[in-house]
Short mmCIF file of C-alpha atoms and ligand atoms in Angstrom, two decimals:
data_model
loop_
_atom_site.label_atom_id
_atom_site.label_comp_id
_atom_site.label_asym_id
_atom_site.label_seq_id
_atom_site.Cartn_x
_atom_site.Cartn_y
_atom_site.Cartn_z
CA MET A 170 0.00 0.00 0.00
CA HIS A 171 1.48 3.33 -1.10
CA SER A 172 2.26 6.12 1.32
CA VAL A 173 1.14 9.62 0.38
CA GLU A 174 4.70 10.44 -0.68
CA GLU A 175 5.02 7.32 -2.85
CA ALA A 176 1.68 8.04 -4.47
CA LEU A 177 2.73 11.58 -5.28
CA GLU A 178 6.02 10.34 -6.68
CA ALA A 179 4.10 7.90 -8.90
CA VAL A 180 1.93 10.75 -10.19
CA ARG A 181 5.01 12.89 -10.79
CA LYS A 182 6.62 10.10 -12.79
CA ALA A 183 3.50 9.41 -14.83
CA ALA A 184 3.13 13.13 -15.54
CA SER A 185 6.79 13.74 -16.37
CA LYS A 186 6.26 13.71 -20.15
CA ILE A 187 3.25 15.97 -20.10
CA ARG A 188 3.89 19.34 -21.70
CA PRO A 189 1.29 22.07 -21.60
CA GLU A 190 -0.60 22.77 -24.78
CA VAL A 191 -0.14 26.39 -25.77
CA ARG A 192 -2.76 28.99 -26.52
CA VAL A 193 -2.54 32.72 -27.19
CA LEU A 194 -5.04 34.76 -25.18
CA PRO A 195 -5.76 38.47 -24.85
CA LEU A 196 -4.30 39.59 -21.53
CA GLU A 197 -7.74 40.41 -20.13
CA ASP A 198 -8.83 36.78 -20.59
CA ALA A 199 -5.69 35.27 -19.09
CA PHE A 200 -6.44 35.62 -15.38
CA GLY A 201 -5.82 32.35 -13.53
CA ARG A 202 -3.76 30.82 -16.36
CA VAL A 203 -0.04 30.03 -16.34
CA LEU A 204 2.52 31.57 -18.73
CA VAL A 205 4.27 29.13 -21.04
CA SER A 206 6.69 31.63 -22.55
CA ASP A 207 8.70 34.50 -21.13
CA VAL A 208 7.35 38.01 -21.45
CA GLU A 209 9.94 40.77 -21.77
CA MET A 210 9.71 44.46 -21.11
CA ASP A 211 9.35 46.44 -24.34
CA HIS A 212 10.82 49.65 -22.90
CA ASP A 213 12.66 50.94 -19.85
CA MET A 214 10.49 51.28 -16.77
CA PRO A 215 10.14 53.96 -15.74
CA PRO A 216 10.81 55.33 -19.24
CA PHE A 217 12.35 58.55 -17.82
CA ASP A 218 13.68 59.78 -14.47
CA ARG A 219 10.40 60.11 -12.63
CA ALA A 220 9.47 62.13 -9.55
CA THR A 221 7.99 59.92 -6.83
CA MET A 222 6.69 62.80 -4.69
CA ASP A 223 5.01 66.17 -5.24
CA GLY A 224 7.60 68.81 -4.37
CA PHE A 225 10.58 70.70 -5.76
CA ALA A 226 13.17 69.28 -8.14
CA LEU A 227 16.62 70.77 -7.49
CA ARG A 228 20.33 70.09 -7.14
CA VAL A 229 20.82 68.48 -3.71
CA ALA A 230 23.90 70.65 -3.14
CA ASP A 231 21.55 73.68 -3.11
CA ALA A 232 19.19 72.15 -0.55
CA GLU A 233 20.78 73.02 2.79
CA PRO A 234 18.06 73.56 5.43
CA GLY A 235 17.44 77.29 5.61
CA ALA A 236 18.32 77.91 1.94
CA THR A 237 15.81 79.79 -0.24
CA LEU A 238 15.66 79.10 -4.00
CA ASP A 239 13.79 80.69 -6.91
CA VAL A 240 11.07 78.56 -8.47
CA ALA A 241 11.78 78.43 -12.20
CA GLY A 242 8.59 76.69 -13.38
CA VAL A 243 6.13 73.87 -12.93
CA ILE A 244 6.47 70.33 -14.33
CA ALA A 245 3.32 68.20 -14.45
CA ALA A 246 2.85 64.48 -15.05
CA GLY A 247 2.64 64.01 -18.80
CA ASP A 248 5.04 66.89 -19.62
CA ALA A 249 7.93 66.02 -21.93
CA PRO A 250 11.33 65.54 -20.23
CA GLY A 251 14.07 68.13 -20.68
CA PHE A 252 13.08 71.07 -18.46
CA GLU A 253 16.14 73.31 -18.12
CA LEU A 254 16.81 74.12 -14.49
CA PRO A 255 18.74 77.41 -14.02
CA GLU A 256 21.70 77.36 -11.60
CA GLY A 257 20.58 77.62 -7.97
CA ALA A 258 16.85 77.30 -8.82
CA ALA A 259 14.14 74.72 -8.17
CA ALA A 260 11.13 73.55 -10.22
CA ARG A 261 7.76 72.61 -8.78
CA ILE A 262 7.21 69.05 -9.84
CA MET A 263 4.34 66.60 -9.51
CA THR A 264 4.46 62.85 -8.82
CA GLY A 265 5.00 60.98 -12.07
CA ALA A 266 6.51 63.97 -13.88
CA PRO A 267 9.94 63.85 -15.60
CA VAL A 268 12.75 65.22 -13.41
CA PRO A 269 14.93 67.88 -15.14
CA PRO A 270 18.27 66.42 -16.29
CA ASP A 271 20.17 68.81 -14.01
CA ALA A 272 18.18 67.95 -10.87
CA ASP A 273 19.17 65.05 -8.61
CA PHE A 274 16.64 65.38 -5.79
CA VAL A 275 12.94 66.08 -5.23
CA VAL A 276 12.22 67.82 -1.92
CA PRO A 277 8.60 67.03 -0.94
CA PHE A 278 6.33 70.01 -0.26
CA GLU A 279 6.05 68.92 3.40
CA TRP A 280 9.77 69.67 4.02
CA THR A 281 9.48 73.24 2.71
CA THR A 282 7.83 76.62 3.11
CA HIS A 283 6.95 78.04 -0.31
CA THR A 284 5.28 80.84 -2.27
CA ASP A 285 4.59 80.86 -6.00
CA ASP A 286 8.09 82.23 -6.67
CA THR A 287 10.36 80.88 -3.94
CA VAL A 288 10.92 77.81 -1.80
CA THR A 289 12.69 77.64 1.57
CA ILE A 290 14.05 74.27 2.67
CA ASP A 291 12.95 73.55 6.26
CA GLU A 292 14.26 70.04 6.66
CA MET A 293 16.06 67.36 4.65
CA HIS A 294 15.82 63.59 4.87
CA PRO A 295 17.16 60.76 2.75
CA GLY A 296 15.91 60.79 -0.85
CA PRO A 297 16.22 61.32 -3.66
CA ASN A 298 12.50 60.67 -4.38
CA ILE A 299 13.38 59.98 -8.02
CA ALA A 300 12.85 56.65 -9.80
CA LYS A 301 15.67 56.55 -12.35
CA ARG A 302 14.93 55.49 -15.91
CA GLY A 303 15.01 51.68 -16.13
CA SER A 304 15.38 51.25 -12.36
CA LEU A 305 12.35 48.93 -12.12
CA ARG A 306 12.91 47.00 -15.34
CA GLN A 307 15.04 47.63 -18.38
CA ALA A 308 13.95 47.00 -21.96
CA ASP A 309 14.22 43.25 -22.76
CA GLU A 310 14.30 42.26 -19.08
CA VAL A 311 11.89 39.44 -18.20
CA VAL A 312 8.75 40.55 -16.35
CA GLY A 313 6.93 37.22 -16.44
CA ASP A 314 8.68 33.90 -16.92
CA VAL A 315 7.55 30.43 -17.89
CA GLY A 316 5.40 28.99 -15.10
CA GLN A 317 4.30 32.37 -13.78
CA PRO A 318 0.72 32.07 -12.49
CA LEU A 319 -1.35 34.95 -13.84
CA THR A 320 -2.63 36.49 -10.63
CA ALA A 321 -4.19 39.95 -10.69
CA ALA A 322 -0.80 41.43 -9.78
CA ALA A 323 0.98 39.52 -12.58
CA ILE A 324 -1.66 40.67 -15.08
CA GLY A 325 -0.88 44.26 -14.05
CA ALA A 326 2.86 43.68 -14.53
CA LEU A 327 2.30 42.24 -18.02
CA ALA A 328 0.05 45.17 -18.90
CA ALA A 329 2.88 47.54 -17.89
CA ALA A 330 5.12 45.57 -20.25
CA GLY A 331 2.67 46.06 -23.10
CA ALA A 332 1.85 42.34 -23.41
CA ALA A 333 -1.61 42.66 -24.96
CA GLU A 334 -1.55 38.92 -25.76
CA VAL A 335 0.13 36.15 -23.82
CA GLU A 336 0.94 32.50 -24.40
CA VAL A 337 -0.66 30.36 -21.70
CA ALA A 338 -1.34 26.71 -21.03
CA VAL A 339 -4.60 25.35 -22.37
CA ARG A 340 -6.94 24.26 -19.60
CA PRO A 341 -6.67 20.48 -19.31
CA ARG A 342 -9.93 18.73 -20.18
CA VAL A 343 -10.96 16.70 -17.16
CA ALA A 344 -13.70 14.14 -17.73
CA ILE A 345 -15.77 13.27 -14.66
CA LEU A 346 -17.65 10.00 -14.41
CA GLY A 347 -19.74 8.73 -11.52
CA THR A 348 -20.20 5.00 -11.15
CA GLY A 349 -22.78 3.07 -9.16
CA SER A 350 -26.19 1.55 -9.79
CA GLU A 351 -27.49 3.49 -6.77
CA LEU A 352 -26.86 6.89 -8.38
CA VAL A 353 -29.58 9.23 -9.54
CA SER A 354 -29.16 12.67 -11.05
CA ILE A 355 -29.57 15.66 -8.75
CA ASP A 356 -32.95 16.70 -10.14
CA GLU A 357 -34.43 13.43 -8.88
CA VAL A 358 -35.53 12.63 -5.35
CA PRO A 359 -33.64 9.45 -4.44
CA GLY A 360 -35.95 6.47 -3.90
CA PRO A 361 -35.10 3.62 -1.54
CA GLY A 362 -31.52 2.50 -2.11
CA SER A 363 -30.58 5.49 -4.24
CA ILE A 364 -28.27 8.44 -3.71
CA ARG A 365 -27.69 11.60 -5.71
CA ASN A 366 -24.58 11.92 -7.86
CA SER A 367 -23.21 14.79 -5.79
CA ASN A 368 -19.56 13.94 -6.47
CA ALA A 369 -19.83 15.04 -10.10
CA TYR A 370 -20.65 18.52 -8.87
CA SER A 371 -17.99 18.88 -6.19
CA LEU A 372 -15.41 17.47 -8.61
CA GLY A 373 -16.54 19.82 -11.39
CA ALA A 374 -16.06 22.80 -9.08
CA GLN A 375 -12.72 21.51 -7.83
CA VAL A 376 -11.51 21.08 -11.43
CA THR A 377 -12.60 24.61 -12.33
CA ARG A 378 -10.88 25.98 -9.27
CA VAL A 379 -7.49 24.58 -10.28
CA GLY A 380 -7.74 25.80 -13.85
CA GLY A 381 -9.07 22.69 -15.56
CA ALA A 382 -12.05 22.41 -17.90
CA PRO A 383 -14.51 19.88 -16.43
CA LEU A 384 -16.51 17.64 -18.72
CA ASP A 385 -19.36 15.86 -16.93
CA LEU A 386 -19.98 12.41 -18.37
CA GLY A 387 -22.86 11.70 -15.99
CA PHE A 388 -22.76 8.27 -14.41
CA ALA A 389 -22.64 4.62 -15.32
CA THR A 390 -24.40 1.82 -13.51
CA ASP A 391 -22.28 -1.03 -12.17
CA ASP A 392 -22.49 -2.82 -15.48
CA GLU A 393 -19.38 -3.58 -17.50
CA GLU A 394 -20.80 -2.61 -20.88
CA ARG A 395 -22.09 0.79 -19.77
CA LEU A 396 -18.98 1.53 -17.80
CA ARG A 397 -16.76 0.63 -20.74
CA GLY A 398 -18.63 2.99 -23.08
CA LYS A 399 -18.31 5.93 -20.69
CA VAL A 400 -14.66 5.16 -19.87
CA HIS A 401 -13.90 5.09 -23.58
CA GLN A 402 -15.45 8.53 -23.93
CA GLY A 403 -13.56 9.83 -20.88
CA LEU A 404 -10.18 8.68 -22.17
CA ALA A 405 -10.38 11.32 -24.90
CA GLY A 406 -9.69 13.94 -22.20
CA ASP A 407 -6.40 14.84 -20.56
CA VAL A 408 -7.53 13.47 -17.21
CA LEU A 409 -10.31 11.02 -16.39
CA LEU A 410 -11.77 11.11 -12.88
CA LEU A 411 -14.07 8.30 -11.81
CA SER A 412 -15.81 8.13 -8.48
CA GLY A 413 -16.87 4.87 -6.91
CA GLY A 414 -16.33 1.27 -7.90
CA VAL A 415 -12.72 0.84 -6.76
CA SER A 416 -13.23 -1.01 -3.47
CA GLN A 417 -13.53 -4.73 -2.77
CA GLY A 418 -17.25 -5.07 -3.45
CA ASP A 419 -18.77 -7.54 -5.91
CA PHE A 420 -19.71 -4.68 -8.23
CA ASP A 421 -16.55 -2.62 -8.00
CA LEU A 422 -15.73 -3.02 -11.68
CA VAL A 423 -13.68 0.10 -12.35
CA PRO A 424 -10.15 -1.42 -12.18
CA LYS A 425 -11.15 -4.32 -14.45
CA VAL A 426 -12.84 -2.13 -17.06
CA LEU A 427 -10.01 0.40 -17.05
CA ALA A 428 -7.50 -2.40 -17.63
CA GLU A 429 -9.60 -3.71 -20.51
CA GLU A 430 -9.62 -0.22 -22.01
CA GLY A 431 -5.84 -0.19 -21.98
CA VAL A 432 -5.30 1.95 -18.90
CA LYS A 433 -2.19 0.76 -17.10
CA GLU A 434 -2.58 0.48 -13.36
CA ILE A 435 0.15 2.38 -11.48
CA PHE A 436 -1.15 1.77 -7.99
CA HIS A 437 -4.31 0.75 -6.22
CA ARG A 438 -4.85 1.72 -2.55
CA TRP A 439 -2.88 4.12 -0.49
CA ALA A 440 -2.40 4.61 3.22
CA VAL A 441 -4.93 7.44 3.51
CA GLN A 442 -8.21 7.74 5.34
CA PRO A 443 -10.73 8.67 3.95
CA GLY A 444 -10.29 7.17 0.52
CA GLY A 445 -7.92 4.21 0.95
CA PRO A 446 -8.95 2.26 -2.18
CA LEU A 447 -7.89 5.07 -4.58
CA TRP A 448 -6.81 3.75 -7.98
CA PHE A 449 -4.33 5.51 -10.26
CA GLY A 450 -3.24 4.65 -13.78
CA ALA A 451 -2.43 6.15 -17.18
CA LYS A 452 -3.04 5.57 -20.84
CA GLY A 453 -0.60 7.57 -22.93
CA ASP A 454 -0.73 11.14 -21.64
CA THR A 455 -4.15 10.67 -20.06
CA LEU A 456 -4.01 10.25 -16.31
CA VAL A 457 -6.83 8.26 -14.73
CA PHE A 458 -7.93 8.49 -11.11
CA GLY A 459 -10.46 6.09 -9.62
CA LEU A 460 -11.56 7.97 -6.52
CA PRO A 461 -13.51 6.02 -3.91
CA GLY A 462 -17.18 7.06 -4.06
CA ASN A 463 -17.85 8.32 -0.58
CA PRO A 464 -18.02 12.12 -0.88
CA ALA A 465 -15.32 12.83 1.71
CA ALA A 466 -13.02 10.28 0.07
CA THR A 467 -13.59 11.80 -3.37
CA PHE A 468 -12.98 15.30 -2.04
CA VAL A 469 -9.78 14.42 -0.17
CA GLY A 470 -8.38 12.28 -3.01
CA PHE A 471 -8.84 15.18 -5.39
CA GLU A 472 -7.21 17.72 -3.10
CA LEU A 473 -4.21 15.53 -2.28
CA LEU A 474 -3.43 13.89 -5.59
CA VAL A 475 -5.47 15.25 -8.50
CA VAL A 476 -4.59 18.90 -7.81
CA PRO A 477 -0.84 18.17 -8.09
CA ALA A 478 -1.49 16.14 -11.27
CA ILE A 479 -3.49 18.88 -12.98
CA ARG A 480 -0.58 21.24 -12.36
CA ALA A 481 1.49 19.20 -14.83
CA TYR A 482 -0.85 20.21 -17.67
CA LEU A 483 -0.46 23.84 -16.66
CA GLY A 484 3.32 23.64 -16.81
CA LEU A 485 3.74 23.67 -13.03
CA PRO A 486 5.74 21.10 -11.04
CA VAL A 487 3.84 18.20 -9.50
CA ARG A 488 4.20 18.97 -5.81
CA SER A 489 2.38 18.24 -2.60
CA ARG A 490 0.03 20.91 -1.33
CA PRO A 491 1.58 23.62 0.84
CA THR A 492 0.65 23.39 4.51
CA VAL A 493 0.43 25.67 7.50
CA ARG A 494 1.05 24.61 11.08
CA ALA A 495 -1.73 25.03 13.59
CA ARG A 496 -2.51 24.00 17.15
CA TYR A 497 -5.04 21.19 16.81
CA THR A 498 -7.75 21.22 19.48
CA GLY A 499 -9.28 17.85 18.53
CA ARG A 500 -8.42 14.33 19.52
CA MET A 501 -5.69 12.64 17.49
CA GLY A 502 -6.85 9.08 18.11
CA GLY A 503 -4.61 6.37 16.83
CA PRO A 504 -2.01 5.10 16.44
CA ALA A 505 -3.51 4.43 13.01
CA LYS A 506 -1.90 2.62 10.08
CA ARG A 507 -3.15 5.20 7.59
CA ARG A 508 -2.61 8.95 7.48
CA ARG A 509 -5.91 10.59 8.33
CA PHE A 510 -7.15 13.86 6.90
CA ARG A 511 -9.93 15.60 8.77
CA PRO A 512 -11.78 18.85 8.11
CA VAL A 513 -10.94 21.74 10.43
CA ALA A 514 -11.90 25.39 10.88
CA LEU A 515 -8.93 27.74 11.22
CA SER A 516 -8.69 30.77 13.47
CA THR A 517 -6.02 32.70 15.36
CA ASP A 518 -5.73 32.71 19.16
CA ASP A 519 -4.87 35.74 21.32
CA ALA A 520 -1.16 34.91 21.11
CA GLY A 521 -1.35 35.04 17.32
CA GLN A 522 -1.02 31.28 16.85
CA LEU A 523 -3.07 29.52 14.21
CA VAL A 524 -5.64 27.14 15.72
CA ALA A 525 -7.34 24.24 13.93
CA ASP A 526 -10.68 23.20 15.46
CA PRO A 527 -12.06 19.87 14.26
CA LEU A 528 -15.42 19.71 12.53
CA VAL A 529 -17.69 16.87 13.64
CA TRP A 530 -16.57 13.84 11.65
CA ARG A 531 -19.42 11.52 10.78
CA GLY A 532 -17.45 9.31 8.43
CA SER A 533 -16.58 9.54 4.78
CA GLY A 534 -20.18 9.24 3.59
CA ASP A 535 -20.96 12.77 4.80
CA PRO A 536 -21.26 15.17 1.85
CA PHE A 537 -21.87 18.18 4.10
CA VAL A 538 -18.92 18.39 6.47
CA PHE A 539 -16.46 20.14 4.13
CA THR A 540 -18.86 23.04 3.63
CA SER A 541 -17.41 24.77 6.70
CA ALA A 542 -13.83 23.50 6.36
CA ASP A 543 -10.89 25.87 5.92
CA GLY A 544 -8.43 23.03 5.76
CA LEU A 545 -7.56 19.38 6.22
CA VAL A 546 -5.57 18.57 9.31
CA VAL A 547 -2.98 15.86 8.77
CA LEU A 548 -3.06 13.21 11.51
CA PRO A 549 0.15 11.25 11.00
CA GLU A 550 0.16 7.47 10.72
CA ASN A 551 1.87 5.15 13.19
CA THR A 552 2.05 7.86 15.84
CA GLU A 553 0.96 7.68 19.45
CA PRO A 554 -1.69 10.32 20.19
CA ALA A 555 0.03 13.46 21.47
CA GLU A 556 -0.67 14.89 24.92
CA GLY A 557 -2.47 18.23 24.99
CA GLU A 558 -2.92 20.16 21.76
CA PRO A 559 -0.19 19.26 19.26
CA VAL A 560 0.90 21.60 16.49
CA LEU A 561 0.04 19.76 13.25
CA GLU A 562 0.12 20.42 9.54
CA VAL A 563 -3.03 21.70 7.88
CA ILE A 564 -3.64 21.82 4.12
CA PRO A 565 -5.72 24.93 3.35
CA VAL A 566 -8.55 24.00 0.99
CA SER A 567 -10.58 27.19 1.09
CA ASP A 568 -11.79 27.95 -2.44
CA ALA A 569 -12.23 31.66 -2.20
CA SER A 570 -10.01 33.52 0.21
CA TRP A 571 -11.90 36.77 -0.25
CA LEU A 572 -15.19 35.33 1.02
CA TRP A 573 -14.12 35.40 4.65
CA GLY A 574 -16.28 36.09 7.67
CA ARG A 575 -19.73 34.89 6.71
CA ALA A 576 -22.72 36.59 8.36
P1 AMP B 71 -18.12 2.96 -3.80
O1 AMP B 71 -16.79 3.66 -3.73
O2 AMP B 71 -18.58 2.70 -5.18
O3 AMP B 71 -18.13 1.75 -2.94
O4 AMP B 71 -19.16 3.96 -3.17
C1 AMP B 71 -19.21 4.19 -1.81
C2 AMP B 71 -20.41 5.03 -1.46
O5 AMP B 71 -20.21 6.34 -1.94
C3 AMP B 71 -21.71 4.60 -2.13
O6 AMP B 71 -22.42 3.70 -1.36
C4 AMP B 71 -22.48 5.86 -2.24
O7 AMP B 71 -23.22 6.05 -1.07
C5 AMP B 71 -21.43 6.91 -2.32
N1 AMP B 71 -21.25 7.39 -3.69
C6 AMP B 71 -20.73 6.71 -4.75
N2 AMP B 71 -20.71 7.48 -5.84
C7 AMP B 71 -21.20 8.69 -5.47
C8 AMP B 71 -21.45 9.88 -6.16
N3 AMP B 71 -21.14 10.02 -7.45
N4 AMP B 71 -21.99 10.91 -5.47
C9 AMP B 71 -22.30 10.78 -4.17
N5 AMP B 71 -22.09 9.67 -3.47
C10 AMP B 71 -21.57 8.60 -4.10
MG1 MG B 72 -20.12 1.75 -6.05
#
C-alpha cells in the first residue's frame, strides 16, 4: 500500500512527459492561467527619471536647510522631459513627472515653506524621491517567466510591459464519471436505495478551481458494458476522474474495465483515510484516477493527488500541497496505520497562533462536512496520540479567500 509520498512520486513520474498545450489569449482573458513563454519588457520602466513625490526638483547641493531658491517653473505628469533648471533654482514638480536632467533630488512640499516664486528648505531627509529610468525593469528584461501564475498582480505587470496577448497553457480537459447503480441525477428525489450523484458537482467545481475544464460524463451503472462505453469517452480527455467502484465489493468493476480499455494500473490503494482504495493509472498522456465514491473520500483524493497532477498540464511542477502549522484542538486518536485527513476550521488565538478546530466527523459518507472547512488537518500514521494540543500540519482548501467572515 502506497504512502502519500510514494503516491505523489508515482503521479510525478507518470506526468513527467506531459507538456502544456499552448494557446494565445488576450491579456484580459488570461487571469488564472499560467505563462508558457517569457514576457519581456518592451521599454525601460520607468521610461524617464520620474518624480515619486510632489515637491521641488533641485540640485541636492543647493538644498541646505534654511536655503531659499527661486522657483523656475512647474512640471506636471505628462510633460515632456528636458526642463532646463537654471543654476541655484528649483522647479515645482508633480508625482509621475519627468525630473529635469540637471536635478538630482525632489524635496517634498512637506519639508518646505513656499510661495509661487520661492521655496525655503525647512528640513532634509534621505531621498532622492526619483525613480531613475530603467530602475524597475530595463527593456528586454523578463517581467513574467515560464510557469508564472497569472494572478491579478501579474496581469498588471504584463500590462505595464505592453503584453496585450500572452501564451498560456490550455486548460486540461478533465472528464468526470460517476459510477454506481445506486446513483440518480440531482434533479431526482432518491428512492429507496438510491443516492444523488453529488460527487460530479464537487469534482466539477474543484476542477474549475485549479484551472481545468470539467466535462461531466454523468454516471454509469455497475455494469461492465455501460462503464466501458463511458470510460472510452472519458479517455479522450487529458484526465479522467471516476468516483466509486474501486473497493472490494462484488460490483466494484472500475479497475477491471479500465485495464480492458488499456489503462495501465500504477497503484491501487494508499495509506490514507478517507479514501484508501484510490486507484491511479495512465493511458498515454491521459491520467486516470479512480476515486472512492464516498463524498469525503472523493474530495480528499482530489485535493491531495489530482490537484498536483493537474498542475502538470499547466506547466507547473507536481508537488504536494503547501501546509500551514496550527494548534489542533481535537483528539488525534490512533495510532492508526493510515494517514488521516480531517476537516478543520482555522482561526487565530490571542497569542497570534493559528488554531485548527475539528469539525464533527461523521465518516466519509458525509457530503456536508467540508462546507465549513478551511483546511484538512494531517493526523500522522503510526504515531501515538500526542498529549495536549499538538501543532500539526493543515492543508488549506478554502476555495475563495476573499469570502471570509460569513454573516
Ligand atoms: P463505492 O466507492 O462505489 O463503494 O461507493 C461508496 C459510497 O459512496 C456509495 O455507497 C455511495 O453512497 C457513495 N457514492 C458513490 N458514488 C457517489 C457519487 N457520485 N456521489 C455521491 N455519493 C456517491
Ligand atoms: Mg459503487
